[in-house]
CSV table of N, CA and C in Angstrom, one decimal:
chain,number,residue,atom,x,y,z
F,15,MET,N,57.5,150.9,93.9
F,15,MET,CA,56.8,149.6,94.2
F,15,MET,C,57.3,148.6,93.2
F,16,PRO,N,57.8,147.4,93.7
F,16,PRO,CA,58.3,146.4,92.9
F,16,PRO,C,57.2,145.8,92.0
F,17,THR,N,57.6,145.4,90.8
F,17,THR,CA,56.7,144.8,89.9
F,17,THR,C,56.6,143.3,90.2
F,18,MET,N,55.6,142.6,89.6
F,18,MET,CA,55.4,141.2,89.8
F,18,MET,C,56.6,140.4,89.3
F,19,VAL,N,57.2,140.8,88.3
F,19,VAL,CA,58.4,140.1,87.7
F,19,VAL,C,59.6,140.2,88.7
F,20,GLN,N,59.8,141.4,89.3
F,20,GLN,CA,60.8,141.6,90.3
F,20,GLN,C,60.6,140.7,91.5
F,21,VAL,N,59.4,140.6,91.9
F,21,VAL,CA,59.1,139.8,93.1
F,21,VAL,C,59.4,138.3,92.8
F,22,LEU,N,59.0,137.8,91.6
F,22,LEU,CA,59.3,136.5,91.2
F,22,LEU,C,60.7,136.2,91.1
F,23,GLU,N,61.5,137.2,90.5
F,23,GLU,CA,62.9,137.0,90.4
F,23,GLU,C,63.6,137.0,91.8
F,24,ASP,N,63.1,137.8,92.7
F,24,ASP,CA,63.7,137.8,94.1
F,24,ASP,C,63.4,136.4,94.8
F,25,GLU,N,62.2,135.9,94.6
F,25,GLU,CA,61.9,134.6,95.2
F,25,GLU,C,62.6,133.4,94.6
F,26,ASN,N,63.0,133.5,93.3
F,26,ASN,CA,63.6,132.4,92.6
F,26,ASN,C,65.1,132.5,92.7
F,27,ARG,N,65.7,133.5,93.2
F,27,ARG,CA,67.2,133.6,93.3
F,27,ARG,C,67.6,132.6,94.4
F,28,LEU,N,68.8,132.0,94.2
F,28,LEU,CA,69.4,131.1,95.1
F,28,LEU,C,70.1,131.7,96.3
F,29,VAL,N,69.8,131.2,97.5
F,29,VAL,CA,70.4,131.7,98.7
F,29,VAL,C,71.1,130.5,99.4
F,30,VAL,N,72.2,130.8,100.1
F,30,VAL,CA,72.9,129.8,100.9
F,30,VAL,C,72.3,129.6,102.2
F,31,ILE,N,71.9,128.4,102.6
F,31,ILE,CA,71.4,128.1,103.9
F,31,ILE,C,72.3,127.3,104.8
F,32,ARG,N,73.2,126.6,104.2
F,32,ARG,CA,74.3,125.9,104.9
F,32,ARG,C,75.6,126.1,104.1
F,33,SER,N,76.7,126.4,104.8
F,33,SER,CA,77.9,126.5,104.0
F,33,SER,C,79.0,125.7,104.7
F,34,HIS,N,80.1,125.5,104.0
F,34,HIS,CA,81.3,124.7,104.5
F,34,HIS,C,80.9,123.3,104.8
F,35,LEU,N,80.1,122.6,104.0
F,35,LEU,CA,79.7,121.2,104.2
F,35,LEU,C,80.6,120.3,103.4
F,36,ASN,N,80.9,119.1,103.9
F,36,ASN,CA,81.6,118.2,103.1
F,36,ASN,C,80.6,117.5,102.2
F,37,ALA,N,81.0,116.8,101.1
F,37,ALA,CA,80.1,116.3,100.1
F,37,ALA,C,79.0,115.4,100.7
F,38,PRO,N,79.4,114.4,101.6
F,38,PRO,CA,78.3,113.5,102.1
F,38,PRO,C,77.3,114.2,102.9
F,39,ASP,N,77.7,115.2,103.8
F,39,ASP,CA,76.7,115.9,104.6
F,39,ASP,C,75.8,116.8,103.8
F,40,GLY,N,76.4,117.4,102.7
F,40,GLY,CA,75.6,118.2,101.8
F,40,GLY,C,74.6,117.4,101.1
F,41,ARG,N,75.0,116.2,100.6
F,41,ARG,CA,74.0,115.3,99.9
F,41,ARG,C,72.9,114.9,100.8
F,42,LEU,N,73.2,114.6,102.1
F,42,LEU,CA,72.2,114.2,103.1
F,42,LEU,C,71.2,115.3,103.3
F,43,MET,N,71.7,116.5,103.5
F,43,MET,CA,70.8,117.6,103.7
F,43,MET,C,69.9,117.9,102.4
F,44,ARG,N,70.6,117.8,101.3
F,44,ARG,CA,69.8,118.1,100.0
F,44,ARG,C,68.7,117.0,99.8
F,45,SER,N,69.0,115.8,100.2
F,45,SER,CA,68.0,114.7,100.0
F,45,SER,C,66.8,114.9,101.0
F,46,LEU,N,67.1,115.4,102.2
F,46,LEU,CA,66.1,115.7,103.2
F,46,LEU,C,65.1,116.8,102.6
F,47,LEU,N,65.7,117.8,102.0
F,47,LEU,CA,64.9,118.9,101.5
F,47,LEU,C,64.1,118.4,100.2
F,48,ASP,N,64.8,117.6,99.4
F,48,ASP,CA,64.1,117.1,98.2
F,48,ASP,C,62.9,116.2,98.6
F,49,ALA,N,63.1,115.5,99.7
F,49,ALA,CA,62.0,114.6,100.1
F,49,ALA,C,60.8,115.4,100.6
F,50,ARG,N,61.0,116.6,101.0
F,50,ARG,CA,59.9,117.5,101.5
F,50,ARG,C,59.4,118.4,100.4
F,51,GLY,N,59.9,118.2,99.1
F,51,GLY,CA,59.4,119.0,98.0
F,51,GLY,C,60.1,120.3,97.8
F,52,ILE,N,61.3,120.5,98.5
F,52,ILE,CA,62.0,121.8,98.3
F,52,ILE,C,63.2,121.4,97.4
F,53,HIS,N,63.3,122.0,96.3
F,53,HIS,CA,64.5,121.8,95.4
F,53,HIS,C,65.7,122.5,95.9
F,54,ALA,N,66.8,121.7,96.2
F,54,ALA,CA,68.0,122.3,96.7
F,54,ALA,C,69.1,122.0,95.7
F,55,PHE,N,70.1,122.9,95.9
F,55,PHE,CA,71.3,122.8,95.0
F,55,PHE,C,72.5,122.8,95.9
F,56,LEU,N,73.5,121.9,95.6
F,56,LEU,CA,74.7,121.8,96.3
F,56,LEU,C,75.9,122.4,95.4
F,57,SER,N,76.2,123.6,95.7
F,57,SER,CA,77.3,124.2,94.8
F,57,SER,C,78.6,123.7,95.3
F,58,GLY,N,79.5,123.3,94.4
F,58,GLY,CA,80.8,122.8,94.7
F,58,GLY,C,80.8,121.3,95.1
F,59,GLU,N,79.7,120.6,94.8
F,59,GLU,CA,79.5,119.2,95.3
F,59,GLU,C,80.7,118.3,94.7
F,60,ASN,N,80.9,118.5,93.4
F,60,ASN,CA,81.9,117.6,92.8
F,60,ASN,C,83.3,117.9,93.3
F,61,VAL,N,83.6,119.2,93.5
F,61,VAL,CA,84.9,119.6,93.9
F,61,VAL,C,85.1,119.1,95.4
F,62,ALA,N,84.1,119.2,96.2
F,62,ALA,CA,84.2,118.8,97.6
F,62,ALA,C,84.3,117.3,97.7
F,63,GLY,N,83.8,116.6,96.8
F,63,GLY,CA,83.9,115.1,96.8
F,63,GLY,C,85.3,114.7,96.4
F,64,MET,N,85.9,115.4,95.6
F,64,MET,CA,87.3,115.0,95.1
F,64,MET,C,88.4,115.5,96.0
F,65,ASN,N,88.2,116.6,96.6
F,65,ASN,CA,89.3,117.2,97.4
F,65,ASN,C,88.8,117.3,98.9
F,66,GLU,N,89.6,116.7,99.8
F,66,GLU,CA,89.2,116.7,101.2
F,66,GLU,C,89.1,118.1,101.8
F,67,GLY,N,89.9,119.0,101.4
F,67,GLY,CA,89.9,120.3,102.0
F,67,GLY,C,88.8,121.3,101.4
F,68,MET,N,88.1,120.9,100.4
F,68,MET,CA,87.1,121.8,99.8
F,68,MET,C,85.8,121.5,100.4
F,69,PHE,N,84.9,122.5,100.3
F,69,PHE,CA,83.6,122.4,100.9
F,69,PHE,C,82.5,122.8,99.9
F,70,ALA,N,81.3,122.4,100.2
F,70,ALA,CA,80.2,122.8,99.4
F,70,ALA,C,79.2,123.6,100.1
F,71,ASN,N,78.3,124.4,99.4
F,71,ASN,CA,77.3,125.2,100.0
F,71,ASN,C,75.9,124.7,99.6
F,72,LEU,N,75.0,124.6,100.5
F,72,LEU,CA,73.6,124.1,100.2
F,72,LEU,C,72.8,125.4,99.9
F,73,MET,N,72.2,125.4,98.8
F,73,MET,CA,71.4,126.5,98.3
F,73,MET,C,70.0,126.1,98.0
F,74,VAL,N,69.0,127.1,98.3
F,74,VAL,CA,67.6,126.9,98.0
F,74,VAL,C,67.1,128.2,97.4
F,75,ARG,N,65.9,128.2,96.8
F,75,ARG,CA,65.3,129.4,96.3
F,75,ARG,C,65.0,130.3,97.5
F,76,ALA,N,65.0,131.6,97.4
F,76,ALA,CA,64.8,132.5,98.5
F,76,ALA,C,63.4,132.3,99.0
F,77,GLY,N,62.4,132.0,98.2
F,77,GLY,CA,61.0,131.8,98.7
F,77,GLY,C,60.9,130.5,99.5
F,78,ASP,N,61.8,129.6,99.4
F,78,ASP,CA,61.7,128.3,100.2
F,78,ASP,C,62.7,128.4,101.4
F,79,ARG,N,63.3,129.5,101.6
F,79,ARG,CA,64.4,129.6,102.7
F,79,ARG,C,63.8,129.3,104.1
F,80,GLU,N,62.7,129.9,104.4
F,80,GLU,CA,62.2,129.7,105.8
F,80,GLU,C,61.8,128.3,106.0
F,81,GLU,N,61.1,127.7,105.1
F,81,GLU,CA,60.7,126.3,105.2
F,81,GLU,C,61.9,125.3,105.3
F,82,ALA,N,62.9,125.6,104.5
F,82,ALA,CA,64.1,124.8,104.5
F,82,ALA,C,64.8,124.9,105.8
F,83,GLU,N,64.9,126.1,106.4
F,83,GLU,CA,65.5,126.3,107.7
F,83,GLU,C,64.8,125.5,108.8
F,84,ASN,N,63.4,125.5,108.7
F,84,ASN,CA,62.7,124.7,109.6
F,84,ASN,C,62.9,123.2,109.5
F,85,ILE,N,63.1,122.7,108.3
F,85,ILE,CA,63.3,121.3,108.1
F,85,ILE,C,64.7,120.9,108.6
F,86,LEU,N,65.7,121.8,108.4
F,86,LEU,CA,67.1,121.5,108.7
F,86,LEU,C,67.4,122.0,110.1
F,87,SER,N,66.5,122.5,110.9
F,87,SER,CA,66.8,123.0,112.2
F,87,SER,C,67.3,121.9,113.2
F,88,ASN,N,66.8,120.7,113.0
F,88,ASN,CA,67.2,119.6,113.9
F,88,ASN,C,68.3,118.8,113.3
F,89,VAL,N,68.8,119.2,112.1
F,89,VAL,CA,69.9,118.4,111.5
F,89,VAL,C,71.2,119.1,111.7
F,90,THR,N,72.2,118.4,112.2
F,90,THR,CA,73.5,119.0,112.3
F,90,THR,C,74.5,118.1,111.7
F,91,ALA,N,75.5,118.7,111.0
F,91,ALA,CA,76.5,117.9,110.4
F,91,ALA,C,77.6,117.7,111.4
F,92,LEU,N,78.2,116.5,111.5
F,92,LEU,CA,79.2,116.2,112.4
F,92,LEU,C,80.5,116.8,111.9
F,93,PRO,N,81.1,117.7,112.7
F,93,PRO,CA,82.3,118.4,112.2
F,93,PRO,C,83.5,117.4,112.1
F,94,ALA,N,84.4,117.6,111.2
F,94,ALA,CA,85.5,116.7,111.0
F,94,ALA,C,86.4,116.6,112.2
F,95,SER,N,86.4,117.6,113.1
F,95,SER,CA,87.2,117.6,114.3
F,95,SER,C,86.7,116.6,115.3
F,96,ALA,N,85.5,116.1,115.1
F,96,ALA,CA,84.9,115.1,116.1
F,96,ALA,C,85.6,113.8,115.9
F,97,PHE,N,86.2,113.5,114.8
F,97,PHE,CA,86.9,112.2,114.6
F,97,PHE,C,88.3,112.3,115.2
F,98,PRO,N,88.7,111.2,115.9
F,98,PRO,CA,90.0,111.3,116.5
F,98,PRO,C,91.1,111.3,115.4
F,99,VAL,N,92.2,112.0,115.6
F,99,VAL,CA,93.3,112.1,114.7
F,99,VAL,C,94.3,111.1,115.2
F,100,ARG,N,94.7,110.2,114.4
F,100,ARG,CA,95.7,109.2,114.7
F,100,ARG,C,97.0,109.5,114.0
F,101,GLN,N,98.1,109.5,114.8
F,101,GLN,CA,99.4,109.8,114.2
F,101,GLN,C,100.3,108.7,114.4
F,102,ASP,N,101.3,108.6,113.4
F,102,ASP,CA,102.3,107.6,113.5
F,102,ASP,C,103.4,108.2,114.5
F,103,PRO,N,104.4,107.4,114.8
F,103,PRO,CA,105.5,107.9,115.7
F,103,PRO,C,106.2,109.2,115.2
F,104,ASP,N,106.2,109.4,113.9
F,104,ASP,CA,106.8,110.7,113.4
F,104,ASP,C,105.9,111.9,113.5
F,105,GLY,N,104.7,111.7,113.9
F,105,GLY,CA,103.7,112.8,114.1
F,105,GLY,C,102.9,113.1,112.9
F,106,GLU,N,103.0,112.3,111.8
F,106,GLU,CA,102.2,112.4,110.6
F,106,GLU,C,100.8,111.8,110.8
F,107,GLU,N,99.8,112.4,110.3
F,107,GLU,CA,98.4,111.8,110.4
F,107,GLU,C,98.3,110.5,109.6
F,108,LEU,N,97.8,109.5,110.2
F,108,LEU,CA,97.6,108.2,109.5
F,108,LEU,C,96.5,108.3,108.5
F,109,ALA,N,96.6,107.7,107.4
F,109,ALA,CA,95.6,107.7,106.3
F,109,ALA,C,95.6,106.4,105.7
F,110,CYS,N,94.4,106.0,105.2
F,110,CYS,CA,94.2,104.7,104.6
F,110,CYS,C,95.1,104.7,103.3
F,111,HIS,N,95.7,103.5,103.0
F,111,HIS,CA,96.5,103.4,101.8
F,111,HIS,C,95.7,103.3,100.6
F,112,ARG,N,94.4,102.9,100.7
F,112,ARG,CA,93.6,102.7,99.5
F,112,ARG,C,92.8,104.0,99.2
F,113,CYS,N,92.1,104.6,100.1
F,113,CYS,CA,91.2,105.7,99.8
F,113,CYS,C,91.8,107.1,100.4
F,114,GLY,N,92.7,107.1,101.2
F,114,GLY,CA,93.3,108.3,101.8
F,114,GLY,C,92.5,108.9,102.9
F,115,SER,N,91.5,108.2,103.4
F,115,SER,CA,90.7,108.7,104.5
F,115,SER,C,91.5,108.7,105.8
F,116,SER,N,91.3,109.6,106.7
F,116,SER,CA,91.9,109.6,108.0
F,116,SER,C,91.0,109.0,109.1
F,117,ARG,N,89.9,108.4,108.6
F,117,ARG,CA,89.0,107.7,109.6
F,117,ARG,C,89.4,106.3,109.7
F,118,VAL,N,90.5,106.1,110.4
F,118,VAL,CA,91.0,104.7,110.7
F,118,VAL,C,91.1,104.5,112.2
F,119,HIS,N,91.0,103.2,112.5
F,119,HIS,CA,91.2,102.8,113.9
F,119,HIS,C,92.0,101.6,114.0
F,120,PRO,N,92.7,101.4,115.2
F,120,PRO,CA,93.6,100.2,115.4
F,120,PRO,C,92.7,99.0,115.3
F,121,TYR,N,93.3,97.9,114.8
F,121,TYR,CA,92.6,96.6,114.6
F,121,TYR,C,93.5,95.5,115.1
F,122,ALA,N,92.9,94.6,115.9
F,122,ALA,CA,93.5,93.3,116.3
F,122,ALA,C,92.5,92.2,116.1
F,123,GLY,N,92.9,91.2,115.5
F,123,GLY,CA,92.0,90.0,115.2
F,123,GLY,C,92.4,89.4,113.9
F,124,ARG,N,91.5,88.5,113.4
F,124,ARG,CA,91.7,87.8,112.2
F,124,ARG,C,91.5,88.7,111.0
F,125,LEU,N,92.4,88.7,110.1
F,125,LEU,CA,92.4,89.6,108.9
F,125,LEU,C,91.7,88.8,107.8
F,126,PRO,N,90.8,89.4,107.0
F,126,PRO,CA,90.2,88.8,105.8
F,126,PRO,C,91.3,88.5,104.8
F,127,SER,N,91.1,87.4,104.1
F,127,SER,CA,92.1,87.0,103.1
F,127,SER,C,91.4,86.3,101.9
F,128,LEU,N,92.0,86.5,100.7
F,128,LEU,CA,91.5,85.9,99.5
F,128,LEU,C,92.0,84.5,99.3
F,129,MET,N,93.2,84.2,100.0
F,129,MET,CA,93.8,82.9,99.8
F,129,MET,C,93.4,82.0,101.0
F,130,PRO,N,92.9,80.9,100.6
F,130,PRO,CA,92.5,79.9,101.7
F,130,PRO,C,93.7,79.4,102.5
F,131,PHE,N,93.5,79.1,103.7
F,131,PHE,CA,94.6,78.6,104.6
F,131,PHE,C,95.7,79.6,104.9
F,132,LEU,N,95.6,80.8,104.5
F,132,LEU,CA,96.6,81.8,104.8
F,132,LEU,C,96.0,83.0,105.5
F,133,ARG,N,95.2,82.8,106.5
F,133,ARG,CA,94.6,83.9,107.2
F,133,ARG,C,95.6,84.3,108.3
F,134,GLN,N,95.9,85.6,108.3
F,134,GLN,CA,96.8,86.2,109.3
F,134,GLN,C,96.0,86.8,110.4
F,135,THR,N,96.6,86.7,111.6
F,135,THR,CA,96.0,87.3,112.8
F,135,THR,C,96.8,88.5,113.1
F,136,ALA,N,96.1,89.6,113.3
F,136,ALA,CA,96.8,90.9,113.6
F,136,ALA,C,96.8,91.0,115.1
F,137,ARG,N,98.0,91.2,115.6
F,137,ARG,CA,98.2,91.4,117.1
F,137,ARG,C,98.3,92.9,117.3
F,138,PRO,N,98.1,93.4,118.5
F,138,PRO,CA,98.2,94.8,118.8
F,138,PRO,C,99.5,95.4,118.5
F,139,GLU,N,100.6,94.6,118.7
F,139,GLU,CA,101.9,95.2,118.4
F,139,GLU,C,102.3,95.2,116.9
F,140,ASP,N,101.4,94.6,116.1
F,140,ASP,CA,101.6,94.6,114.6
F,140,ASP,C,101.1,96.0,114.0
F,141,ALA,N,100.4,96.8,114.7
F,141,ALA,CA,99.9,98.1,114.3
F,141,ALA,C,99.1,98.0,113.0
F,142,PHE,N,98.1,97.1,113.0
F,142,PHE,CA,97.2,97.1,111.9
F,142,PHE,C,96.1,98.1,112.1
F,143,TYR,N,95.6,98.6,111.0
F,143,TYR,CA,94.5,99.6,111.1
F,143,TYR,C,93.4,99.2,110.1
F,144,HIS,N,92.1,99.6,110.5
F,144,HIS,CA,91.0,99.3,109.7
F,144,HIS,C,90.4,100.7,109.3
F,145,CYS,N,90.1,100.9,107.9
F,145,CYS,CA,89.6,102.1,107.4
F,145,CYS,C,88.0,102.0,107.5
F,146,LEU,N,87.4,103.1,108.1
F,146,LEU,CA,86.0,103.1,108.3
F,146,LEU,C,85.3,103.5,107.0
F,147,GLU,N,86.0,104.1,106.0
F,147,GLU,CA,85.4,104.6,104.8
F,147,GLU,C,85.3,103.4,103.8
F,148,CYS,N,86.5,102.7,103.5
F,148,CYS,CA,86.5,101.7,102.4
F,148,CYS,C,86.6,100.3,103.0
F,149,GLY,N,86.8,100.1,104.3
F,149,GLY,CA,86.9,98.8,104.8
F,149,GLY,C,88.2,98.1,104.7
F,150,ASN,N,89.3,98.8,104.2
F,150,ASN,CA,90.6,98.3,104.0
F,150,ASN,C,91.3,98.0,105.3
F,151,TYR,N,92.1,96.9,105.4
F,151,TYR,CA,92.9,96.6,106.5
F,151,TYR,C,94.4,96.8,106.0
F,152,TYR,N,95.2,97.5,106.8
F,152,TYR,CA,96.5,97.7,106.4
F,152,TYR,C,97.4,97.9,107.7
F,153,THR,N,98.7,97.9,107.5
F,153,THR,CA,99.6,98.1,108.5
F,153,THR,C,100.7,99.1,108.1
F,154,GLU,N,101.2,99.9,109.0
F,154,GLU,CA,102.3,100.8,108.7
F,154,GLU,C,103.6,100.1,108.8
F,155,LYS,N,103.6,99.0,109.5
F,155,LYS,CA,104.9,98.2,109.7
F,155,LYS,C,105.1,97.2,108.5
F,156,ARG,N,106.3,96.8,108.4
F,156,ARG,CA,106.5,95.7,107.4
F,156,ARG,C,105.9,94.4,107.9
F,157,PRO,N,105.2,93.7,107.1
F,157,PRO,CA,104.6,92.5,107.6
F,157,PRO,C,105.6,91.4,107.9
F,158,ARG,N,105.2,90.4,108.7
F,158,ARG,CA,106.1,89.3,109.1
F,158,ARG,C,106.5,88.5,107.9
F,159,PHE,N,105.6,88.3,107.0
F,159,PHE,CA,106.0,87.5,105.8
F,159,PHE,C,106.0,88.5,104.6
F,160,THR,N,107.1,88.5,103.9
F,160,THR,CA,107.1,89.3,102.7
F,160,THR,C,106.3,88.7,101.6
F,161,SER,N,105.9,89.4,100.6
F,161,SER,CA,105.1,88.9,99.5
F,161,SER,C,105.9,88.0,98.7
F,162,LEU,N,107.2,88.1,98.6
F,162,LEU,CA,108.0,87.3,97.8
F,162,LEU,C,108.0,85.8,98.3
F,163,SER,N,108.1,85.6,99.6
F,163,SER,CA,108.0,84.2,100.1
F,163,SER,C,106.7,83.6,99.8
F,164,ILE,N,105.6,84.3,99.9
F,164,ILE,CA,104.3,83.8,99.6
F,164,ILE,C,104.2,83.5,98.2
F,165,ALA,N,104.7,84.4,97.3
F,165,ALA,CA,104.6,84.1,95.9
F,165,ALA,C,105.4,82.9,95.5
F,166,VAL,N,106.6,82.7,96.1
F,166,VAL,CA,107.4,81.5,95.8
F,166,VAL,C,106.7,80.2,96.2
F,167,MET,N,106.1,80.3,97.4
F,167,MET,CA,105.3,79.1,97.9
F,167,MET,C,104.2,78.8,97.0
F,168,TRP,N,103.4,79.7,96.6
F,168,TRP,CA,102.3,79.5,95.7
F,168,TRP,C,102.8,79.1,94.3
F,169,GLY,N,103.8,79.7,93.8
F,169,GLY,CA,104.4,79.3,92.5
F,169,GLY,C,104.9,77.9,92.5
F,170,GLY,N,105.5,77.4,93.6
F,170,GLY,CA,106.0,76.1,93.7
F,170,GLY,C,104.8,75.1,93.8
F,171,THR,N,103.8,75.4,94.5
F,171,THR,CA,102.6,74.6,94.7
F,171,THR,C,101.9,74.4,93.3
F,172,LEU,N,101.8,75.5,92.6
F,172,LEU,CA,101.1,75.4,91.3
F,172,LEU,C,102.0,74.7,90.3
F,173,ALA,N,103.3,74.8,90.4
F,173,ALA,CA,104.2,74.1,89.4
F,173,ALA,C,104.1,72.6,89.7
F,174,ILE,N,104.1,72.2,90.9
F,174,ILE,CA,104.0,70.8,91.3
F,174,ILE,C,102.6,70.2,90.8
F,175,ALA,N,101.6,71.0,91.0
F,175,ALA,CA,100.2,70.6,90.6
F,175,ALA,C,100.2,70.4,89.1
F,176,THR,N,100.8,71.4,88.3
F,176,THR,CA,100.8,71.3,86.9
F,176,THR,C,101.6,70.1,86.4
F,177,LEU,N,102.8,69.8,87.0
F,177,LEU,CA,103.5,68.6,86.6
F,177,LEU,C,102.8,67.4,86.9
F,178,LEU,N,102.1,67.3,88.0
F,178,LEU,CA,101.3,66.2,88.4
F,178,LEU,C,100.1,65.9,87.3
F,179,ILE,N,99.5,67.0,86.9
F,179,ILE,CA,98.4,66.9,85.9
F,179,ILE,C,99.0,66.4,84.6
F,180,ILE,N,100.1,66.9,84.2
F,180,ILE,CA,100.8,66.5,82.9
F,180,ILE,C,101.2,65.0,83.0
F,181,TRP,N,101.7,64.6,84.2
F,181,TRP,CA,102.1,63.2,84.4
F,181,TRP,C,100.9,62.3,84.3
F,182,VAL,N,99.7,62.7,84.9
F,182,VAL,CA,98.5,61.9,84.9
F,182,VAL,C,98.0,61.8,83.4
F,183,ILE,N,98.0,62.9,82.7
F,183,ILE,CA,97.5,62.9,81.3
F,183,ILE,C,98.4,61.9,80.5
F,184,ASN,N,99.7,62.0,80.6
F,184,ASN,CA,100.6,61.1,79.9
F,184,ASN,C,100.4,59.7,80.3
F,185,TRP,N,100.2,59.4,81.5
F,185,TRP,CA,100.1,58.0,82.0
F,185,TRP,C,98.8,57.5,81.4
F,186,LEU,N,97.7,58.3,81.3
F,186,LEU,CA,96.4,57.8,80.8
F,186,LEU,C,96.5,57.6,79.3
F,187,GLN,N,97.4,58.4,78.6
F,187,GLN,CA,97.5,58.2,77.1
F,187,GLN,C,98.2,56.9,76.9
F,188,TRP,N,99.2,56.4,77.6
F,188,TRP,CA,100.0,55.2,77.4
F,188,TRP,C,99.4,54.0,78.0
F,189,SER,N,98.4,54.1,78.8
F,189,SER,CA,97.8,53.0,79.5
F,189,SER,C,96.8,52.3,78.6
């Protein structure tokens, strides 16, 4: 017959209730359980968040397993295969240049810009993409305007403005 200590040890040991979760899905399920008063642990959370191919396991105490299964019975994680895989002409999977996510979709329309009066419009033949993870807009093709021409234009504009300001200051000193 098991002793009271053995029973408590068995109920407090961690058991896996969901495995092979990516980090966001695991955090979602853990927060659902925590909201209902069940303490959950996500093993491998940090590794799964850093590496796309790594997964995490959701664990609870053995005594809370049945209640946790009831709570999570209506929750399903969307498998990565449900997202469309976009490939370039060479057959390589497209990925965001900023965050590396493969959750990108083609984009046509006005592109956001930090420089006023230089808003570019993306046409379908320009092959612009929008990342659903970080919101980045990028293209796999070389843009119509290279950054050198824009830099020269802005450099010239700022140089003329600086010379004009110096001329006005000198004119005010001698007037």
